[in-house]
Coordinates of C-alpha atoms in Angstrom, one line a residue:
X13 CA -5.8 -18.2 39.4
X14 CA -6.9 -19.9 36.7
X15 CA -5.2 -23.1 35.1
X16 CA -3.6 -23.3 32.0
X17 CA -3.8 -26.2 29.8
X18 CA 0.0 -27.2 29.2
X19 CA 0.9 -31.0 28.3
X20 CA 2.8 -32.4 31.9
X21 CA 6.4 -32.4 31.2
X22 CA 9.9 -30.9 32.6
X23 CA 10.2 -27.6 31.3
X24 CA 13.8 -26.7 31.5
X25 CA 14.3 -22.6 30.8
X26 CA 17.0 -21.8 29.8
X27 CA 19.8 -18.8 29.5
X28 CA 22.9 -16.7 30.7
X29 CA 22.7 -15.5 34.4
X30 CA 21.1 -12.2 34.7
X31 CA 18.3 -13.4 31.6
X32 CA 15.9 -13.9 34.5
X33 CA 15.7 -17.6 34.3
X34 CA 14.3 -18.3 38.4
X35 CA 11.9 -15.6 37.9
X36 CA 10.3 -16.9 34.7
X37 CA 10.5 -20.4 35.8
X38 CA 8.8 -19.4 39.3
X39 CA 6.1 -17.4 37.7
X40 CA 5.4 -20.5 35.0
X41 CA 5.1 -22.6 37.6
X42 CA 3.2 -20.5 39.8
X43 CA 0.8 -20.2 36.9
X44 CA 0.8 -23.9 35.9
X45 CA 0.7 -25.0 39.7
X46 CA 3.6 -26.9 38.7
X47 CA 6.9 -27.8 41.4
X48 CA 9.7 -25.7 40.6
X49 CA 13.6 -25.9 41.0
X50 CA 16.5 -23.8 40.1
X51 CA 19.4 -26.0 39.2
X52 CA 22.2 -23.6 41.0
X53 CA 20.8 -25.4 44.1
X54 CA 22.8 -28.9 43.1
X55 CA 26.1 -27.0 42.5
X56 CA 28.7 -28.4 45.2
X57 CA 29.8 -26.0 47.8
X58 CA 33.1 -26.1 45.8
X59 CA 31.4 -24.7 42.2
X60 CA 29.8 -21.9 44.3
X61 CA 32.8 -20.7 45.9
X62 CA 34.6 -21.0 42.3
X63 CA 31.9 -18.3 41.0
X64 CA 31.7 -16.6 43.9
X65 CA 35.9 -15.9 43.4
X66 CA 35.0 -15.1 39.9
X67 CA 36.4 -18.3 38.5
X68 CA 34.3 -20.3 35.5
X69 CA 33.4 -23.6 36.1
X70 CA 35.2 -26.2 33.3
X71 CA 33.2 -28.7 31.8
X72 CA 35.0 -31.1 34.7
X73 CA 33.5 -29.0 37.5
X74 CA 29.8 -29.2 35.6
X75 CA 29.8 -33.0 35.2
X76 CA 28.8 -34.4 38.8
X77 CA 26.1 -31.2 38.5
X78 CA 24.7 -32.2 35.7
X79 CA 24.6 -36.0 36.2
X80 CA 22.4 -34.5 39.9
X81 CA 20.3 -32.7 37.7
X82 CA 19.6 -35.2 34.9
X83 CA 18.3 -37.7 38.2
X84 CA 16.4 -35.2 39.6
X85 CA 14.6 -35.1 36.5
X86 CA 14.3 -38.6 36.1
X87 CA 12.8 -38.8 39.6
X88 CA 9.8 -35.8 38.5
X89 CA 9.2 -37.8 35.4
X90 CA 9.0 -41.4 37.3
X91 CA 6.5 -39.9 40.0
X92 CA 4.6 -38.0 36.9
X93 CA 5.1 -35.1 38.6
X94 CA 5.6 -32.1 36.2
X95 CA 7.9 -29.6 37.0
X96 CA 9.6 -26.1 36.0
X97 CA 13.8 -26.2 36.3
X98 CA 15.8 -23.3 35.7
X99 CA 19.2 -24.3 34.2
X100 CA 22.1 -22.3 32.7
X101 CA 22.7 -25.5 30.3
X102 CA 24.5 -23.1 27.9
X103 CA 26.2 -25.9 25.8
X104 CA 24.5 -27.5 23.6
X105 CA 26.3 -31.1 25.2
X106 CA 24.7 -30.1 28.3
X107 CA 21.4 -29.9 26.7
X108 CA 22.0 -33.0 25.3
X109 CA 22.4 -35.2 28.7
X110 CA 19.4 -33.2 30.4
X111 CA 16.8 -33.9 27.5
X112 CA 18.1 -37.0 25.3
X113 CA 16.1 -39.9 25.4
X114 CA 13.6 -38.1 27.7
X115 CA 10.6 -37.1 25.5
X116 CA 9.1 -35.5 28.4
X117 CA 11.4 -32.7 28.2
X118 CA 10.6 -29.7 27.3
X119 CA 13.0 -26.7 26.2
X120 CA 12.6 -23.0 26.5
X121 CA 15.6 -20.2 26.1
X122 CA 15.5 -16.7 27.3
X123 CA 17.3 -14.5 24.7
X124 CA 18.8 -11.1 25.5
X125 CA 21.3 -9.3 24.4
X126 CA 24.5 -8.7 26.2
X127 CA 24.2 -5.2 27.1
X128 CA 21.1 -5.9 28.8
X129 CA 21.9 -8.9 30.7
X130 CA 24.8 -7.3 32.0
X131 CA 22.5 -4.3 33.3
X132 CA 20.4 -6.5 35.1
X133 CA 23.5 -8.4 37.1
X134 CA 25.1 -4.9 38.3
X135 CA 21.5 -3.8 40.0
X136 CA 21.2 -7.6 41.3
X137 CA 22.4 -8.4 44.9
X138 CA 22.5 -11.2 46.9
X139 CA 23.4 -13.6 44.6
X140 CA 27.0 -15.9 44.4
X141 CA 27.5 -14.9 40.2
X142 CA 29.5 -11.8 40.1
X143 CA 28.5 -9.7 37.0
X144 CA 32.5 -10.3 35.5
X145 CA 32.1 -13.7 34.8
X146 CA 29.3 -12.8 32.1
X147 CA 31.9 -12.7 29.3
X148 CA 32.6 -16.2 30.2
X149 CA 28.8 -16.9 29.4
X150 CA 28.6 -15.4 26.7
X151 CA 31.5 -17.3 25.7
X152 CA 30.3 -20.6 26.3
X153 CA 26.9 -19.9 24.9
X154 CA 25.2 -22.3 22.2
X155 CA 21.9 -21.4 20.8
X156 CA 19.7 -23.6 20.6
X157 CA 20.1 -25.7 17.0
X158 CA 16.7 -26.3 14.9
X159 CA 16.5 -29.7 15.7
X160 CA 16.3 -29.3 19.3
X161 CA 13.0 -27.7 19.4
X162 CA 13.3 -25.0 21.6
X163 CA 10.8 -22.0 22.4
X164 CA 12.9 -19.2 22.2
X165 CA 11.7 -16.1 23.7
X166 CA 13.3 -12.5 24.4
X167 CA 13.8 -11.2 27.3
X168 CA 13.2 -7.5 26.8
X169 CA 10.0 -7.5 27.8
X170 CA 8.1 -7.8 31.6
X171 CA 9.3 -11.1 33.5
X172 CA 5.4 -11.7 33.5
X173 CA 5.1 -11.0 29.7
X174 CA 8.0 -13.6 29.1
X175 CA 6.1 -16.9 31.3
X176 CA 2.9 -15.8 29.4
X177 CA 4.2 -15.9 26.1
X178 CA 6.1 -19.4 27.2
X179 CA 2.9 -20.7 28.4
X180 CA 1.1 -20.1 25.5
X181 CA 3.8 -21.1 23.0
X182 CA 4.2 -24.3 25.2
X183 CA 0.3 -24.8 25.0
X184 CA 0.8 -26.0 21.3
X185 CA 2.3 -29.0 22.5
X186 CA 5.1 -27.9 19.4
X187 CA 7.1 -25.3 21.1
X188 CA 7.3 -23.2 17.7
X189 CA 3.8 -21.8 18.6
X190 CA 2.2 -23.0 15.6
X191 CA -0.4 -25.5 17.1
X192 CA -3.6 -25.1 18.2
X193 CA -3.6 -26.8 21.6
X194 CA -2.5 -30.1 23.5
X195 CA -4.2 -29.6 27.1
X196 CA -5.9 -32.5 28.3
X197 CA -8.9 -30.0 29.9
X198 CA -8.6 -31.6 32.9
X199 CA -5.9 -31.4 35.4
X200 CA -4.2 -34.7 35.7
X201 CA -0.5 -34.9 34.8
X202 CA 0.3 -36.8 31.5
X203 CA 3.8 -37.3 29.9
X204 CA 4.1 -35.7 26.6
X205 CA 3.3 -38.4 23.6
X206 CA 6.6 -39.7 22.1
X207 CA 7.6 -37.7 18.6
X208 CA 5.6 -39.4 15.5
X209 CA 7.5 -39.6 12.1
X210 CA 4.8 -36.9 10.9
X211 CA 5.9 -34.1 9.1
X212 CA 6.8 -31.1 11.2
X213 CA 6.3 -27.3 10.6
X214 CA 9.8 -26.3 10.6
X215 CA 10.1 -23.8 13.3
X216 CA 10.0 -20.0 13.1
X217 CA 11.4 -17.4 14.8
X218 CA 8.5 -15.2 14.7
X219 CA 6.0 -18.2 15.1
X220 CA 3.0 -18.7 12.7
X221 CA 3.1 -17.3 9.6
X222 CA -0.3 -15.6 8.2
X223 CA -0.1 -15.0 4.5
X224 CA -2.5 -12.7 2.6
X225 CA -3.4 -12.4 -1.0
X226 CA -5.1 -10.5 -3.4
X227 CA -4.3 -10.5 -7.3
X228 CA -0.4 -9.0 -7.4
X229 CA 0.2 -7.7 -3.7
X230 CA 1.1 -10.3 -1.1
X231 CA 1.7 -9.4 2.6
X232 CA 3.0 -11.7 6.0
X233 CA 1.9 -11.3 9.5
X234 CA 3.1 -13.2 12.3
X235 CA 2.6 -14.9 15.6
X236 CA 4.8 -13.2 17.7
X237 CA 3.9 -9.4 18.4
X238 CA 1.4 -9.9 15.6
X239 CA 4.0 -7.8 13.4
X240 CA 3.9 -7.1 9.6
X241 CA 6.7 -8.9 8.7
X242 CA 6.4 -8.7 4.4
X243 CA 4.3 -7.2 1.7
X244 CA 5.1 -7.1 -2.1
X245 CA 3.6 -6.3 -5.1
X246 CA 4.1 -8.2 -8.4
X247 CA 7.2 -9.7 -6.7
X248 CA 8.9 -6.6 -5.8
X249 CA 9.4 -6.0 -2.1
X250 CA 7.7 -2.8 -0.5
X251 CA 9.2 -3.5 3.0
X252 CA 12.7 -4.1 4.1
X253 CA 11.2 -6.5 7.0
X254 CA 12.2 -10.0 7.9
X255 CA 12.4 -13.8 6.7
X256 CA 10.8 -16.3 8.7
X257 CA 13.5 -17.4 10.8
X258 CA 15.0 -14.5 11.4
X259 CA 14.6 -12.6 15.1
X260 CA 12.5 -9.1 14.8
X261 CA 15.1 -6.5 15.0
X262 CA 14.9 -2.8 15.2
X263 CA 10.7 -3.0 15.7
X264 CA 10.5 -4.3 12.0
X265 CA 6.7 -4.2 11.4
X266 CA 5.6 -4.2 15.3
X267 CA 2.8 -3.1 17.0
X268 CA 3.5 -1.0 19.5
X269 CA 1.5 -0.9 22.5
X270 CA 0.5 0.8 25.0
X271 CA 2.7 3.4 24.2
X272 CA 4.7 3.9 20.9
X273 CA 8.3 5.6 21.0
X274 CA 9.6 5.8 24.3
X275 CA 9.0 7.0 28.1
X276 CA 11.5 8.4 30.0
X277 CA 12.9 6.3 33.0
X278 CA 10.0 4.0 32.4
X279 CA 8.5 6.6 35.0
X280 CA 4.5 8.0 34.8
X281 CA 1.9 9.2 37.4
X282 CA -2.0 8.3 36.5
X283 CA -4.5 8.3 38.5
X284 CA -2.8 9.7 41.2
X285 CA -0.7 6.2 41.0
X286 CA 3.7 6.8 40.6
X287 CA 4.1 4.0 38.1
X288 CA 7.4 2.6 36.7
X289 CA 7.9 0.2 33.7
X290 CA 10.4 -2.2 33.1
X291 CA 13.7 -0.5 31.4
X292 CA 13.8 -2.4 27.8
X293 CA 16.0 0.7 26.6
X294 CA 18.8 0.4 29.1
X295 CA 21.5 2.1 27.7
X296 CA 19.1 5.4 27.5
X297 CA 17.2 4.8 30.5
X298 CA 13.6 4.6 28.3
X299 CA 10.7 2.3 28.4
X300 CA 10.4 1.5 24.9
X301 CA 7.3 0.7 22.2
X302 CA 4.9 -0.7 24.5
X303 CA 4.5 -4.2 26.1
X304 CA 2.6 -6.6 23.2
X305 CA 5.8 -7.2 20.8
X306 CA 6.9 -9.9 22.3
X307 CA 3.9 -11.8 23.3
X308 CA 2.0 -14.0 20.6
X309 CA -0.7 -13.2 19.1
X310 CA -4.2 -15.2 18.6
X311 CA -5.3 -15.9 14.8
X312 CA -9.1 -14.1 15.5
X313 CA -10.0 -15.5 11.6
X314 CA -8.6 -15.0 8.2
X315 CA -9.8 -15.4 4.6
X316 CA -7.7 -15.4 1.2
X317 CA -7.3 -11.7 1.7
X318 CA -7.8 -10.6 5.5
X319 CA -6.3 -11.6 8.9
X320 CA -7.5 -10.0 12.5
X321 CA -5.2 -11.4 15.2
X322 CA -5.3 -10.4 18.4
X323 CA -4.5 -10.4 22.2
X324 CA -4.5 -9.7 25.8
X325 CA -2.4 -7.0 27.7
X326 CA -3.1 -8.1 31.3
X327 CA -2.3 -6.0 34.3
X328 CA 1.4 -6.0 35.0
X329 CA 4.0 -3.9 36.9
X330 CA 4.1 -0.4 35.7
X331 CA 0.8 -0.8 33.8
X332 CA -2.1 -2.1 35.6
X333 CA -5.0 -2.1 33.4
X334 CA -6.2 -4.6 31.3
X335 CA -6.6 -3.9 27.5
X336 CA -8.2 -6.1 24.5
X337 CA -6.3 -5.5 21.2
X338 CA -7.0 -7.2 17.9
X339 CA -5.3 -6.3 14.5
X340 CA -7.2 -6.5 11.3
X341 CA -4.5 -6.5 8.1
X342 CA -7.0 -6.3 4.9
X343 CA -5.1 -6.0 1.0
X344 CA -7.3 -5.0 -1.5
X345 CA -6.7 -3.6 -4.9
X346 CA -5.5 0.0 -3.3
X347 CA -3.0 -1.8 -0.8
X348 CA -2.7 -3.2 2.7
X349 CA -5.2 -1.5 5.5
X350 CA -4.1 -2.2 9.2
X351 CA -6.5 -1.8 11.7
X352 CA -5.8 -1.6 15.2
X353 CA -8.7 -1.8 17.5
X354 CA -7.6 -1.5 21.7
X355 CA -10.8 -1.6 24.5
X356 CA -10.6 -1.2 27.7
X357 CA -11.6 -4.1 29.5
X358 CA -10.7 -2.8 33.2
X359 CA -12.9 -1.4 35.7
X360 CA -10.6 1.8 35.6
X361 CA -9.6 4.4 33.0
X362 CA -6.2 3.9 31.5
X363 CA -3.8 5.6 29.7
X364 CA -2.9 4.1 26.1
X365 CA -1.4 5.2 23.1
X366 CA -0.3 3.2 19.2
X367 CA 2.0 3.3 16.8
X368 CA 3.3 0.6 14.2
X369 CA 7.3 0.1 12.7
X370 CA 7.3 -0.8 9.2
X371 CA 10.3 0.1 6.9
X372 CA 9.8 1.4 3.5
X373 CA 11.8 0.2 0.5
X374 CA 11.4 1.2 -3.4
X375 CA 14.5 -0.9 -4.6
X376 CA 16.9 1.9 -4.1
X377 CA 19.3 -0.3 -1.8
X378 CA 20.4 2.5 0.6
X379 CA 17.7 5.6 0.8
X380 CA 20.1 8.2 -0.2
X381 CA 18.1 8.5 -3.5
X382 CA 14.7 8.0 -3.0
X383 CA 12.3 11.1 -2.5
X384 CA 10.7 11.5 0.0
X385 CA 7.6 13.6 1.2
X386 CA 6.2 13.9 4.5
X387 CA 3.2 16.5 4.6
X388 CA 4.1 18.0 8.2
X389 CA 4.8 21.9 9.3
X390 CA 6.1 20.8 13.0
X391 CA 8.7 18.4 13.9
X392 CA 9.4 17.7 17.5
X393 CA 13.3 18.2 19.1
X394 CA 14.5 15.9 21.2
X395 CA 17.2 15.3 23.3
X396 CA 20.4 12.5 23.4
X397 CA 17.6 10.2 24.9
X398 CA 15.3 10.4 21.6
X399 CA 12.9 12.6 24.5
X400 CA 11.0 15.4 22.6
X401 CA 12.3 19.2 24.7
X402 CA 9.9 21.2 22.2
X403 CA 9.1 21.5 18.7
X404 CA 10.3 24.0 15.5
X405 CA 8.8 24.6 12.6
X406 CA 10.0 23.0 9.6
X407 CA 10.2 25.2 7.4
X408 CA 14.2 26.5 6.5
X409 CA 15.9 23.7 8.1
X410 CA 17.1 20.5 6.9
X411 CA 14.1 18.4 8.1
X412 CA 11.6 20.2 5.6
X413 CA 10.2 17.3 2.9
X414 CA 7.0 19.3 2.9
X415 CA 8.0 19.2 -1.2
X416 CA 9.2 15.6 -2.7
X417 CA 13.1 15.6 -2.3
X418 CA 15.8 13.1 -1.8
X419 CA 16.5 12.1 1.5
X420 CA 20.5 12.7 0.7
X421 CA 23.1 12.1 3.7
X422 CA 20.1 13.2 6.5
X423 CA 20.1 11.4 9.3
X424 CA 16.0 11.3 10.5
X425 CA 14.8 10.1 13.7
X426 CA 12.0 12.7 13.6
X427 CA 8.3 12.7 14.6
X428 CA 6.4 15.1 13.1
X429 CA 2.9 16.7 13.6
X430 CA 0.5 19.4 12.5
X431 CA -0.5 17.0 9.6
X432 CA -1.5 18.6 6.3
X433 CA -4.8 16.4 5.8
X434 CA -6.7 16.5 3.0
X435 CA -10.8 17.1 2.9
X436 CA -11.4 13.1 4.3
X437 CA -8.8 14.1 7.0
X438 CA -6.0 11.8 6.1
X439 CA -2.5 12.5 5.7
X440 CA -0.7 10.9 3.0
X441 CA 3.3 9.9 3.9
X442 CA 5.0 9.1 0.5
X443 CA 8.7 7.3 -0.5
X444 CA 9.1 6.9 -4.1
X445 CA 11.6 5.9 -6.9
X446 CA 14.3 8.6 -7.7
X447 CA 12.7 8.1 -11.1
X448 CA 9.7 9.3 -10.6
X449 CA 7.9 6.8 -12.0
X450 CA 6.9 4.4 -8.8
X451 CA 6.7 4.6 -4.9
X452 CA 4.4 3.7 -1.8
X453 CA 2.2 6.2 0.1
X454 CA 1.5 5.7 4.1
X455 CA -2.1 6.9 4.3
X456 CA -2.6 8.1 7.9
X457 CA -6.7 7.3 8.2
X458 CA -8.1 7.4 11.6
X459 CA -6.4 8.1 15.2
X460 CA -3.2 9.0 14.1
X461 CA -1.5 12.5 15.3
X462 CA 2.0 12.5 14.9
X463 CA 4.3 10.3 12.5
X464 CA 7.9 9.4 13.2
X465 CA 10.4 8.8 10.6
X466 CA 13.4 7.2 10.6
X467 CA 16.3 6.5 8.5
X468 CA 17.5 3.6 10.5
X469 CA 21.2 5.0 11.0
X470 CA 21.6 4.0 14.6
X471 CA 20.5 0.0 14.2
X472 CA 22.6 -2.5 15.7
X473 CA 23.3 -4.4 12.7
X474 CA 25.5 -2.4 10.4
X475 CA 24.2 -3.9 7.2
X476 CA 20.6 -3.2 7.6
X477 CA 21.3 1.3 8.3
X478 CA 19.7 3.0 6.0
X479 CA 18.1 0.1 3.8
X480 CA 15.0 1.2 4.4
X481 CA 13.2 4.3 5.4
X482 CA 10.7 3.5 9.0
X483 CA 7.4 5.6 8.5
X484 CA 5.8 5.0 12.1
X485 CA 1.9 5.9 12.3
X486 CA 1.8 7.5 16.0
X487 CA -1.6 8.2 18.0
X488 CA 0.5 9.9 20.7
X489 CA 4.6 11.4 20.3
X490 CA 7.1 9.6 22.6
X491 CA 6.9 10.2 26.3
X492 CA 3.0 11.0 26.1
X493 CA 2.4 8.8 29.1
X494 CA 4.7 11.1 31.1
X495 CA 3.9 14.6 29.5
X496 CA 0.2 13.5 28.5
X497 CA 0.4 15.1 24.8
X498 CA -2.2 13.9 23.1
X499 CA -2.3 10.8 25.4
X500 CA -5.6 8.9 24.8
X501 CA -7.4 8.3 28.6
X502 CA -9.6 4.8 27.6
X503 CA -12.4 4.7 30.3
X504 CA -13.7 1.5 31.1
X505 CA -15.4 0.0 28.2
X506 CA -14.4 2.3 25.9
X507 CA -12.4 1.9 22.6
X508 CA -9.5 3.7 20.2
X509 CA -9.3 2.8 16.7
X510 CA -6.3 3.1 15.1
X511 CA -6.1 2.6 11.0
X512 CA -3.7 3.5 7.8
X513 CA -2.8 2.4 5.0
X514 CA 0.5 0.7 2.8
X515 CA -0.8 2.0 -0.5
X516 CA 1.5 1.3 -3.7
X517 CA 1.4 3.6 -7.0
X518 CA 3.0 3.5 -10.5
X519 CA 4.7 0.8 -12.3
X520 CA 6.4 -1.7 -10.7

């Protein structure tokens, strides 16, 4: 296994139980060829039995715990030993005593949400936390605060895809994934320098920030998932995406690969090979949008108007092939072009399919009034699970927009296909002003059959249903890589390219 490159250091990770704390800490230091140690090992027989009865520990109970874990620490740092600890540390006081005045400490927190922590600790067995006291974890739970310098990282995502994208955020020697490298390039174990009264980046929640120009249009991609996360023109906002240090929610702007939408029970055969992905749609039993959102991205190169970032998908549980992806985002005086280029790098073929999130906006607030048109004579049906059980023709029902209308009280969560395409082949999307006067066209150019639109009444957050309207390019409809509809087979070697376009009109 190869080395990586990660300044010597205590890396304490983080999180509620059930976030998968021992299993990212054992496969970071598996892949670091670091010691590792869970902290629930220095709990007193006393604390266990406390959990065990279902009782939460006070802060009283914690105190002779943590004071045992700080001087285990202290002991790893001393022999220069570096180390991986998984930690609850859910307060930020307890953070405090583990990491103050110990430079060498490093931070990382495993975010997930509570519904899907709480699925993970009803299948887990053998272990002394009984799933009832997660309220009590939740309870107690501090984020991380800017100043503590944290790589945060969500959990809804492969244990192996979270202690990769740790690793590499780590490998910046920043922990906000916005550096370019501290490894010595050689093995030995050296303690992290001391903080300099330098300037820092502040930190992001995305990670590096990529900005693009060219005369009035503007656009943002980030670091993490190498998502879209802004493009304006003349000031006026064409996406309803994300600020900096705000958490990616709802796929704003993602990438989603291998698979875009969703596979049933996470369950495929290929190859003659029963597969099964990790559930990151628990509450409907669905794999969801591929495995590259939460991973950073590389910066491939950039000029004033162009950025290609890009990444590895390495074999993993439930999808064991190896893929090279690199996104090119070019504005010009037409709009933004994203190009999505995916190889095979395996010695075996592999079944792959793309999409990308963005949400429209034309300054409408909700997008009861804006018209839209979507140039499609098929629309798939699908079931409770957001699983397509056939198609229908469009025409006579309420999900026609063959001719400009406004989208009204309809709630769309719709993929569409048989594409009108004009004589180049492309198939034009298009949300504009209820005036008339001003709007933004999705261009579907190249390796795009099927596009998915989505009125966002079903997000999480209240206040951000129905600000803007998702238009989600599609090689592939959801659950290709159990059905195989228009599923892409890449054998080794060989390549999918995967472009359209954000292309503004009228007068802003």
């Amino acid at each position: 296994m190869a080395r990586h490159h990660v300044p010597a250091a205590v890396v304490l990770v983080t999180g509620v139980a059930g976030s998968g704390k021992s299993t990212v800490a054992r496969l970071m230091a598996d892949r670091l060829g670091w010691a590792q140690e869970d902290a629930d090992d220095f709990h007193t027989p006393a604390n266990r039995a406390k959990m065990a009865a279902g009782e939460p520990l006070t802060d009283e109970d914690r105190r002779p715990w943590l004071a045992d874990v700080a001087a285990w620490i202290d002991r790893r740092i001393a022999a220069r030993e570096p180390a991986v600890l998984a930690v609850s540390a859910l307060k930020r006081a307890y953070r405090d005593q583990l990491t103050r005045g110990r430079p060498e400490v490093r931070l990382v927190h495993l975010h997930g949400s509570r519904q899907l922590v709480r699925s993970r600790l009803m299948s887990r067995h053998g272990h002394f936390f009984p799933a009832q006291l997660l309220d009590s974890q939740f309870a107690d739970l501090q984020e991380p605060e800017p100043d503590e310098h944290a790589c945060v990282v969500d959990v809804d995502q492969p244990p192996e895809a979270v202690a990769d994208a740790v690793i590499a955020l780590l490998g910046t020697g920043t922990g906000t994934g916005t550096g370019t490298g501290t490894g010595t390039g050689t093995d030995e174990a050296l303690p992290l320098a001391a903080p300099t009264e330098e300037p820092r980046v502040p930190p992001t929640a995305s990670g590096e920030q990529w900005r693009l120009r060219h005369g009035a249009h503007e656009a943002v991609v980030v670091e993490l998932g190498g998502a879209l996360r802004h493009y304006e023109v003349g000031g006026q906002p064409l996406l309803d995406g994300f600020a900096a240090d705000e958490r990616i929610t709802g796929g704003r702007g993602q990438l989603l690969v291998p698979w875009p939408n969703r596979v049933a029970g996470g369950r495929y055969r290929f190859g003659g090979e029963d597969l099964q992905l990790p559930l990151t749609e628990p509450e409907n039993g669905n794999a969801i949008h591929g495995l590259l959102r939460w991973v950073p991205w590389r910066l491939h190169g950039r000029s004033e108007d162009t950025v290609t970032v890009g990444t590895t998908l390495f074999p993993q549980p439930g999808y064991p092939y190896r893929l090279e992806v690199s996104a090119a985002y070019r504005l010009g005086p037409e709009g933004l072009e994203t190009t999505v280029t995916t190889t095979n790098a395996g010695d075996t073929a592999a079944p792959y399919g793309v999409g990308q999130h963005p949400y429209l906006t034309v300054g409408t607030g909700l997008v009861d009034t804006a018209l839209l048109t979507v140039p499609a004579g098929t629309r798939l049906v699908t079931d409770e699970h957001g699983l397509p059980t056939g198609e229908e023709p469009v025409e006579g029902t309420a999900y026609d927009f063959r001719t400009a209308r406004p989208i009204g009280e309809e709630r769309l969560d719709t993929a569409y296909t048989e594409l009108d395409r004009d004589p180049a082949g492309h198939c034009t999307v298009r949300l504009a002003h209820p005036s008339g006067r001003h709007g933004i066209d999705v261009r579907l150019v190249e390796g795009i059959r099927y596009v998915q639109v989505y009125t966002g009444d079903t997000l999480p957050e209240p206040g951000r249903r129905r600000r803007g309207v998702a238009v989600e390019p599609m090689s592939c409809p959801a659950d290709a890589l159990r059905s195989g509809t228009a599923l892409t087979v890449l054998e080794p070697g060989g390549s999918h390219v995967f472009r359209w376009v954000l292309a503004p009109w009228g007068s802003w």
